PDB file of C-alpha atoms in Angstrom:
ATOM      1  CA  LYS A   1     111.210  -3.483 161.122  1.00  0.00           C
ATOM      2  CA  GLN A   2     109.701  -6.434 160.123  1.00  0.00           C
ATOM      3  CA  GLU A   3     109.724  -6.982 156.227  1.00  0.00           C
ATOM      4  CA  VAL A   4     107.990  -9.511 154.184  1.00  0.00           C
ATOM      5  CA  THR A   5     109.139 -10.720 150.872  1.00  0.00           C
ATOM      6  CA  GLN A   6     107.490 -13.018 148.355  1.00  0.00           C
ATOM      7  CA  ILE A   7     108.920 -14.886 145.490  1.00  0.00           C
ATOM      8  CA  PRO A   8     108.010 -15.075 142.588  1.00  0.00           C
ATOM      9  CA  ALA A   9     105.999 -11.632 141.926  1.00  0.00           C
ATOM     10  CA  ALA A  10     104.325 -13.815 139.145  1.00  0.00           C
ATOM     11  CA  LEU A  11     104.039 -17.093 138.093  1.00  0.00           C
ATOM     12  CA  SER A  12     102.021 -18.852 135.390  1.00  0.00           C
ATOM     13  CA  VAL A  13     101.451 -22.291 135.126  1.00  0.00           C
ATOM     14  CA  PRO A  14      99.508 -25.064 133.094  1.00  0.00           C
ATOM     15  CA  GLU A  15      96.370 -26.614 134.619  1.00  0.00           C
ATOM     16  CA  GLY A  16      96.950 -29.827 136.705  1.00  0.00           C
ATOM     17  CA  GLU A  17     100.538 -28.853 137.921  1.00  0.00           C
ATOM     18  CA  ASN A  18     101.342 -28.797 141.698  1.00  0.00           C
ATOM     19  CA  LEU A  19     103.192 -25.455 142.691  1.00  0.00           C
ATOM     20  CA  VAL A  20     104.905 -23.753 145.590  1.00  0.00           C
ATOM     21  CA  LEU A  21     104.693 -20.061 146.438  1.00  0.00           C
ATOM     22  CA  ASN A  22     107.488 -18.884 148.605  1.00  0.00           C
ATOM     23  CA  CYS A  23     107.557 -16.520 151.495  1.00  0.00           C
ATOM     24  CA  SER A  24     110.379 -15.080 153.756  1.00  0.00           C
ATOM     25  CA  PHE A  25     110.313 -12.675 156.795  1.00  0.00           C
ATOM     26  CA  THR A  26     113.289 -10.923 158.627  1.00  0.00           C
ATOM     27  CA  ASP A  27     112.053 -10.935 162.302  1.00  0.00           C
ATOM     28  CA  SER A  28     111.362 -14.399 163.594  1.00  0.00           C
ATOM     29  CA  ALA A  29     109.333 -13.362 166.685  1.00  0.00           C
ATOM     30  CA  ILE A  30     106.198 -13.626 164.817  1.00  0.00           C
ATOM     31  CA  TYR A  31     102.760 -14.762 166.571  1.00  0.00           C
ATOM     32  CA  ASN A  32     101.090 -16.244 163.302  1.00  0.00           C
ATOM     33  CA  LEU A  33     101.431 -16.433 159.851  1.00  0.00           C
ATOM     34  CA  GLN A  34      98.328 -16.113 157.461  1.00  0.00           C
ATOM     35  CA  TRP A  35      98.024 -16.764 153.625  1.00  0.00           C
ATOM     36  CA  PHE A  36      95.394 -14.959 151.872  1.00  0.00           C
ATOM     37  CA  ARG A  37      94.088 -14.622 148.379  1.00  0.00           C
ATOM     38  CA  GLN A  38      92.914 -11.558 146.608  1.00  0.00           C
ATOM     39  CA  ASP A  39      90.891 -11.540 143.241  1.00  0.00           C
ATOM     40  CA  PRO A  40      91.137  -8.708 141.063  1.00  0.00           C
ATOM     41  CA  GLY A  41      89.262  -5.568 142.302  1.00  0.00           C
ATOM     42  CA  LYS A  42      88.271  -7.560 145.504  1.00  0.00           C
ATOM     43  CA  GLY A  43      88.994  -7.524 149.033  1.00  0.00           C
ATOM     44  CA  LEU A  44      91.341 -10.379 150.730  1.00  0.00           C
ATOM     45  CA  THR A  45      90.183 -14.107 151.514  1.00  0.00           C
ATOM     46  CA  SER A  46      91.683 -15.809 154.457  1.00  0.00           C
ATOM     47  CA  LEU A  47      93.042 -19.259 153.052  1.00  0.00           C
ATOM     48  CA  LEU A  48      95.525 -20.624 156.303  1.00  0.00           C
ATOM     49  CA  LEU A  49      96.404 -19.218 159.484  1.00  0.00           C
ATOM     50  CA  ILE A  50      99.916 -21.322 160.941  1.00  0.00           C
ATOM     51  CA  GLN A  51     100.327 -20.109 164.823  1.00  0.00           C
ATOM     52  CA  SER A  52     104.108 -19.727 165.749  1.00  0.00           C
ATOM     53  CA  SER A  53     103.961 -23.127 167.718  1.00  0.00           C
ATOM     54  CA  GLN A  54     102.661 -24.868 164.116  1.00  0.00           C
ATOM     55  CA  ARG A  55     104.909 -26.263 161.179  1.00  0.00           C
ATOM     56  CA  GLU A  56     101.963 -26.526 158.533  1.00  0.00           C
ATOM     57  CA  GLN A  57      98.123 -26.046 158.003  1.00  0.00           C
ATOM     58  CA  THR A  58      96.019 -27.989 155.356  1.00  0.00           C
ATOM     59  CA  SER A  59      93.024 -27.078 153.735  1.00  0.00           C
ATOM     60  CA  GLY A  60      91.969 -28.824 150.941  1.00  0.00           C
ATOM     61  CA  ARG A  61      94.092 -28.671 147.877  1.00  0.00           C
ATOM     62  CA  LEU A  62      96.308 -26.095 149.919  1.00  0.00           C
ATOM     63  CA  ASN A  63      99.223 -26.823 152.303  1.00  0.00           C
ATOM     64  CA  ALA A  64     101.240 -24.020 154.405  1.00  0.00           C
ATOM     65  CA  SER A  65     104.505 -24.833 155.973  1.00  0.00           C
ATOM     66  CA  LEU A  66     106.079 -22.549 158.334  1.00  0.00           C
ATOM     67  CA  ASP A  67     109.769 -22.653 159.385  1.00  0.00           C
ATOM     68  CA  LYS A  68     109.790 -19.584 161.972  1.00  0.00           C
ATOM     69  CA  SER A  69     113.716 -19.827 163.081  1.00  0.00           C
ATOM     70  CA  SER A  70     114.806 -19.612 159.131  1.00  0.00           C
ATOM     71  CA  GLY A  71     111.973 -16.953 158.480  1.00  0.00           C
ATOM     72  CA  ARG A  72     110.176 -18.740 155.760  1.00  0.00           C
ATOM     73  CA  SER A  73     106.972 -19.978 154.406  1.00  0.00           C
ATOM     74  CA  THR A  74     105.447 -22.121 151.619  1.00  0.00           C
ATOM     75  CA  LEU A  75     102.203 -22.315 150.269  1.00  0.00           C
ATOM     76  CA  TYR A  76     102.044 -25.525 148.438  1.00  0.00           C
ATOM     77  CA  ILE A  77      98.765 -25.790 146.032  1.00  0.00           C
ATOM     78  CA  ALA A  78      97.959 -29.145 144.528  1.00  0.00           C
ATOM     79  CA  ALA A  79      96.579 -29.965 141.079  1.00  0.00           C
ATOM     80  CA  SER A  80      96.033 -26.734 140.362  1.00  0.00           C
ATOM     81  CA  GLN A  81      92.718 -25.284 138.489  1.00  0.00           C
ATOM     82  CA  PRO A  82      92.002 -22.109 136.436  1.00  0.00           C
ATOM     83  CA  GLY A  83      89.827 -21.167 139.404  1.00  0.00           C
ATOM     84  CA  ASP A  84      93.274 -20.731 141.841  1.00  0.00           C
ATOM     85  CA  SER A  85      94.119 -17.679 139.317  1.00  0.00           C
ATOM     86  CA  ALA A  86      94.745 -14.785 141.823  1.00  0.00           C
ATOM     87  CA  THR A  87      97.084 -12.908 143.706  1.00  0.00           C
ATOM     88  CA  TYR A  88      98.429 -14.235 146.858  1.00  0.00           C
ATOM     89  CA  LEU A  89      99.491 -12.564 150.063  1.00  0.00           C
ATOM     90  CA  CYS A  90     101.321 -13.765 153.142  1.00  0.00           C
ATOM     91  CA  ALA A  91     101.696 -11.727 156.129  1.00  0.00           C
ATOM     92  CA  VAL A  92     102.664 -11.820 159.629  1.00  0.00           C
ATOM     93  CA  ASP A  93     102.030 -10.204 162.841  1.00  0.00           C
ATOM     94  CA  GLY A  94     103.378 -10.041 166.350  1.00  0.00           C
ATOM     95  CA  ALA A  95     106.740  -8.809 165.540  1.00  0.00           C
ATOM     96  CA  SER A  96     107.952  -7.142 168.816  1.00  0.00           C
ATOM     97  CA  GLY A  97     104.323  -7.774 170.428  1.00  0.00           C
ATOM     98  CA  ALA A  98     103.046  -5.399 167.498  1.00  0.00           C
ATOM     99  CA  GLN A  99      98.958  -6.305 166.947  1.00  0.00           C
ATOM    100  CA  LYS A 100      99.240  -6.031 163.251  1.00  0.00           C
ATOM    101  CA  LEU A 101      99.813  -7.512 160.270  1.00  0.00           C
ATOM    102  CA  VAL A 102     103.028  -6.863 157.613  1.00  0.00           C
ATOM    103  CA  PHE A 103     102.438  -8.159 154.179  1.00  0.00           C
ATOM    104  CA  GLY A 104     104.608  -9.402 151.224  1.00  0.00           C
ATOM    105  CA  GLN A 105     103.830  -7.642 147.959  1.00  0.00           C
ATOM    106  CA  GLY A 106     102.211 -11.218 146.859  1.00  0.00           C
ATOM    107  CA  THR A 107     102.696 -13.474 144.092  1.00  0.00           C
ATOM    108  CA  ARG A 108     100.006 -13.129 141.004  1.00  0.00           C
ATOM    109  CA  LEU A 109      99.321 -16.552 139.876  1.00  0.00           C
ATOM    110  CA  THR A 110      97.722 -17.550 136.822  1.00  0.00           C
ATOM    111  CA  ILE A 111      96.906 -21.149 135.956  1.00  0.00           C
ATOM    112  CA  ASN A 112      96.242 -21.931 131.937  1.00  0.00           C
ATOM    113  CA  PRO A 113      93.481 -23.873 130.858  1.00  0.00           C
TER     114      PRO A 113
ATOM    115  CA  GLY B   1      76.886  -9.708 160.453  1.00  0.00           C
ATOM    116  CA  ALA B   2      78.443 -12.377 158.406  1.00  0.00           C
ATOM    117  CA  GLY B   3      81.213 -10.955 157.164  1.00  0.00           C
ATOM    118  CA  VAL B   4      83.313  -7.445 157.368  1.00  0.00           C
ATOM    119  CA  SER B   5      81.299  -4.489 155.788  1.00  0.00           C
ATOM    120  CA  GLN B   6      82.710  -1.572 154.138  1.00  0.00           C
ATOM    121  CA  THR B   7      80.833   1.523 152.937  1.00  0.00           C
ATOM    122  CA  PRO B   8      81.092   3.154 150.106  1.00  0.00           C
ATOM    123  CA  SER B   9      82.546   0.596 148.044  1.00  0.00           C
ATOM    124  CA  ASN B  10      83.874   3.127 145.774  1.00  0.00           C
ATOM    125  CA  LYS B  11      84.278   7.052 146.711  1.00  0.00           C
ATOM    126  CA  VAL B  12      85.472   9.753 144.335  1.00  0.00           C
ATOM    127  CA  THR B  13      86.254  12.839 145.623  1.00  0.00           C
ATOM    128  CA  GLU B  14      88.099  16.570 144.881  1.00  0.00           C
ATOM    129  CA  LYS B  15      91.228  17.554 146.115  1.00  0.00           C
ATOM    130  CA  GLY B  16      91.064  19.023 149.157  1.00  0.00           C
ATOM    131  CA  LYS B  17      87.557  17.666 150.349  1.00  0.00           C
ATOM    132  CA  TYR B  18      86.829  15.643 153.539  1.00  0.00           C
ATOM    133  CA  VAL B  19      86.160  11.830 153.034  1.00  0.00           C
ATOM    134  CA  GLU B  20      84.714   9.315 155.740  1.00  0.00           C
ATOM    135  CA  LEU B  21      85.284   5.681 155.133  1.00  0.00           C
ATOM    136  CA  ARG B  22      82.908   3.075 157.248  1.00  0.00           C
ATOM    137  CA  CYS B  23      83.817  -0.064 158.544  1.00  0.00           C
ATOM    138  CA  ASP B  24      81.338  -2.689 159.935  1.00  0.00           C
ATOM    139  CA  PRO B  25      82.781  -5.395 161.477  1.00  0.00           C
ATOM    140  CA  ILE B  26      82.198  -9.005 162.520  1.00  0.00           C
ATOM    141  CA  SER B  27      79.755  -9.270 165.198  1.00  0.00           C
ATOM    142  CA  GLY B  28      81.891 -10.152 168.705  1.00  0.00           C
ATOM    143  CA  HIS B  29      85.021  -8.882 166.925  1.00  0.00           C
ATOM    144  CA  THR B  30      87.043  -6.670 169.296  1.00  0.00           C
ATOM    145  CA  ALA B  31      89.899  -6.208 167.133  1.00  0.00           C
ATOM    146  CA  LEU B  32      89.438  -4.179 164.323  1.00  0.00           C
ATOM    147  CA  TYR B  33      92.103  -2.678 161.755  1.00  0.00           C
ATOM    148  CA  TRP B  34      92.389  -0.323 159.002  1.00  0.00           C
ATOM    149  CA  TYR B  35      95.022  -0.931 155.639  1.00  0.00           C
ATOM    150  CA  ARG B  36      95.831   0.762 152.379  1.00  0.00           C
ATOM    151  CA  GLN B  37      96.786  -0.711 149.820  1.00  0.00           C
ATOM    152  CA  SER B  38      98.131   0.841 146.306  1.00  0.00           C
ATOM    153  CA  LEU B  39      98.068  -0.746 142.967  1.00  0.00           C
ATOM    154  CA  GLY B  40     100.537  -3.765 142.958  1.00  0.00           C
ATOM    155  CA  GLN B  41     101.310  -3.830 146.545  1.00  0.00           C
ATOM    156  CA  GLY B  42     100.395  -5.682 149.572  1.00  0.00           C
ATOM    157  CA  PRO B  43      98.458  -3.674 152.148  1.00  0.00           C
ATOM    158  CA  GLU B  44     100.056  -1.410 154.436  1.00  0.00           C
ATOM    159  CA  PHE B  45      98.977  -1.270 158.185  1.00  0.00           C
ATOM    160  CA  LEU B  46      96.944   1.959 159.205  1.00  0.00           C
ATOM    161  CA  ILE B  47      95.421   1.873 162.850  1.00  0.00           C
ATOM    162  CA  TYR B  48      94.583  -0.866 165.020  1.00  0.00           C
ATOM    163  CA  PHE B  49      91.734  -0.609 167.588  1.00  0.00           C
ATOM    164  CA  GLN B  50      91.141  -2.933 170.605  1.00  0.00           C
ATOM    165  CA  GLY B  51      87.928  -2.328 171.880  1.00  0.00           C
ATOM    166  CA  THR B  52      87.156   1.276 171.598  1.00  0.00           C
ATOM    167  CA  GLY B  53      90.721   2.725 171.976  1.00  0.00           C
ATOM    168  CA  ALA B  54      93.258   3.033 169.161  1.00  0.00           C
ATOM    169  CA  ALA B  55      96.053   0.547 170.423  1.00  0.00           C
ATOM    170  CA  ASP B  56      98.234   1.441 167.454  1.00  0.00           C
ATOM    171  CA  ASP B  57      97.942   4.489 165.290  1.00  0.00           C
ATOM    172  CA  SER B  58     101.607   3.957 164.200  1.00  0.00           C
ATOM    173  CA  GLY B  59     100.511   3.727 160.473  1.00  0.00           C
ATOM    174  CA  LEU B  60      98.579   6.963 160.007  1.00  0.00           C
ATOM    175  CA  PRO B  61     100.715   8.605 157.520  1.00  0.00           C
ATOM    176  CA  ASN B  62     100.047  12.124 158.938  1.00  0.00           C
ATOM    177  CA  ASP B  63      97.827  14.014 160.853  1.00  0.00           C
ATOM    178  CA  ARG B  64      94.967  14.333 157.916  1.00  0.00           C
ATOM    179  CA  PHE B  65      94.207  10.936 158.657  1.00  0.00           C
ATOM    180  CA  PHE B  66      92.114  10.239 161.730  1.00  0.00           C
ATOM    181  CA  ALA B  67      89.542   6.988 162.871  1.00  0.00           C
ATOM    182  CA  VAL B  68      87.360   6.251 165.552  1.00  0.00           C
ATOM    183  CA  ARG B  69      85.161   3.383 166.854  1.00  0.00           C
ATOM    184  CA  PRO B  70      83.263   5.266 169.610  1.00  0.00           C
ATOM    185  CA  GLU B  71      81.319   1.784 170.419  1.00  0.00           C
ATOM    186  CA  GLY B  72      83.681  -0.762 170.166  1.00  0.00           C
ATOM    187  CA  SER B  73      82.109  -2.059 166.893  1.00  0.00           C
ATOM    188  CA  VAL B  74      81.404   0.355 163.600  1.00  0.00           C
ATOM    189  CA  SER B  75      84.866   2.094 162.874  1.00  0.00           C
ATOM    190  CA  THR B  76      85.094   5.533 160.733  1.00  0.00           C
ATOM    191  CA  LEU B  77      88.394   6.582 158.892  1.00  0.00           C
ATOM    192  CA  LYS B  78      88.170  10.009 158.284  1.00  0.00           C
ATOM    193  CA  ILE B  79      90.531  11.815 155.885  1.00  0.00           C
ATOM    194  CA  GLN B  80      90.554  15.753 155.702  1.00  0.00           C
ATOM    195  CA  ARG B  81      92.041  17.969 152.895  1.00  0.00           C
ATOM    196  CA  THR B  82      92.426  15.142 150.576  1.00  0.00           C
ATOM    197  CA  GLU B  83      95.026  14.935 148.303  1.00  0.00           C
ATOM    198  CA  ARG B  84      95.799  12.989 144.900  1.00  0.00           C
ATOM    199  CA  GLY B  85      98.513  10.520 146.992  1.00  0.00           C
ATOM    200  CA  ASP B  86      95.773   9.504 149.045  1.00  0.00           C
ATOM    201  CA  SER B  87      94.006   7.418 146.158  1.00  0.00           C
ATOM    202  CA  ALA B  88      94.188   3.870 147.063  1.00  0.00           C
ATOM    203  CA  VAL B  89      91.991   0.962 148.372  1.00  0.00           C
ATOM    204  CA  TYR B  90      91.231   1.341 151.808  1.00  0.00           C
ATOM    205  CA  LEU B  91      90.750  -2.153 153.769  1.00  0.00           C
ATOM    206  CA  CYS B  92      89.319  -2.936 156.941  1.00  0.00           C
ATOM    207  CA  ALA B  93      89.760  -6.021 158.987  1.00  0.00           C
ATOM    208  CA  SER B  94      88.565  -7.550 162.196  1.00  0.00           C
ATOM    209  CA  SER B  95      89.685 -10.347 164.154  1.00  0.00           C
ATOM    210  CA  PHE B  96      88.095 -11.868 167.507  1.00  0.00           C
ATOM    211  CA  THR B  97      91.096 -10.575 169.367  1.00  0.00           C
ATOM    212  CA  GLY B  98      94.587  -9.378 168.709  1.00  0.00           C
ATOM    213  CA  ASN B  99      96.995 -11.757 167.080  1.00  0.00           C
ATOM    214  CA  THR B 100      94.132 -13.949 165.916  1.00  0.00           C
ATOM    215  CA  GLU B 101      92.959 -14.613 162.369  1.00  0.00           C
ATOM    216  CA  ALA B 102      92.123 -11.196 160.577  1.00  0.00           C
ATOM    217  CA  PHE B 103      88.935 -11.220 158.242  1.00  0.00           C
ATOM    218  CA  PHE B 104      88.732  -8.471 155.699  1.00  0.00           C
ATOM    219  CA  GLY B 105      86.235  -6.370 154.164  1.00  0.00           C
ATOM    220  CA  GLN B 106      86.110  -5.785 150.242  1.00  0.00           C
ATOM    221  CA  GLY B 107      87.501  -2.383 150.720  1.00  0.00           C
ATOM    222  CA  THR B 108      86.578   0.835 149.913  1.00  0.00           C
ATOM    223  CA  ARG B 109      88.551   2.417 146.297  1.00  0.00           C
ATOM    224  CA  LEU B 110      89.280   5.925 146.979  1.00  0.00           C
ATOM    225  CA  THR B 111      89.908   8.260 144.442  1.00  0.00           C
ATOM    226  CA  VAL B 112      91.105  11.746 144.442  1.00  0.00           C
ATOM    227  CA  VAL B 113      90.897  13.492 141.441  1.00  0.00           C
TER     228      VAL B 113
END
């Protein structure tokens, strides 16, 4: 059974810092890994999707990497801003052919002005 | 539509009542998913539709939960004899096909009193 773990559970940093969020998964036979952002009381916004054949994806100040063999992904946020404050979730799909996302519990990020 | 639409956004119901939650996916997306999210947790998979058929319903917790997608577009999640433990945010997502980028709606917050 696929399990996804995100560390840390919560992170608070001053504005302007670069930061890294971590995600690990137990079954490396995945199709995709997707990072989402969730604001309080809202749905999920897709940030980046990395296919299993890729090693990283970039969008603006965000960079996500994938090391499938070791079951790890990182989300790097450059020059953090207060508007980046949210919960960040990673999810994987395709383990054992299943077409469903398995989520971590998320990292609650607070950027202090 | 421009995004995944879920109605209602909030639903309060009495224990034992029947509820229906609606999801309108992005036009042209053949894959549709339902997830359930409890406070402080990542979303958990309930059911996956490819077209009109439920390709994977392994996440439905018991036979009080049922979902349909009769015309391959709009889906309805139906919960019979609701219990207080059913209280959660129910999220719907769609993707072009299975194992591609998933886009989520804003969710329906269900409260059973």
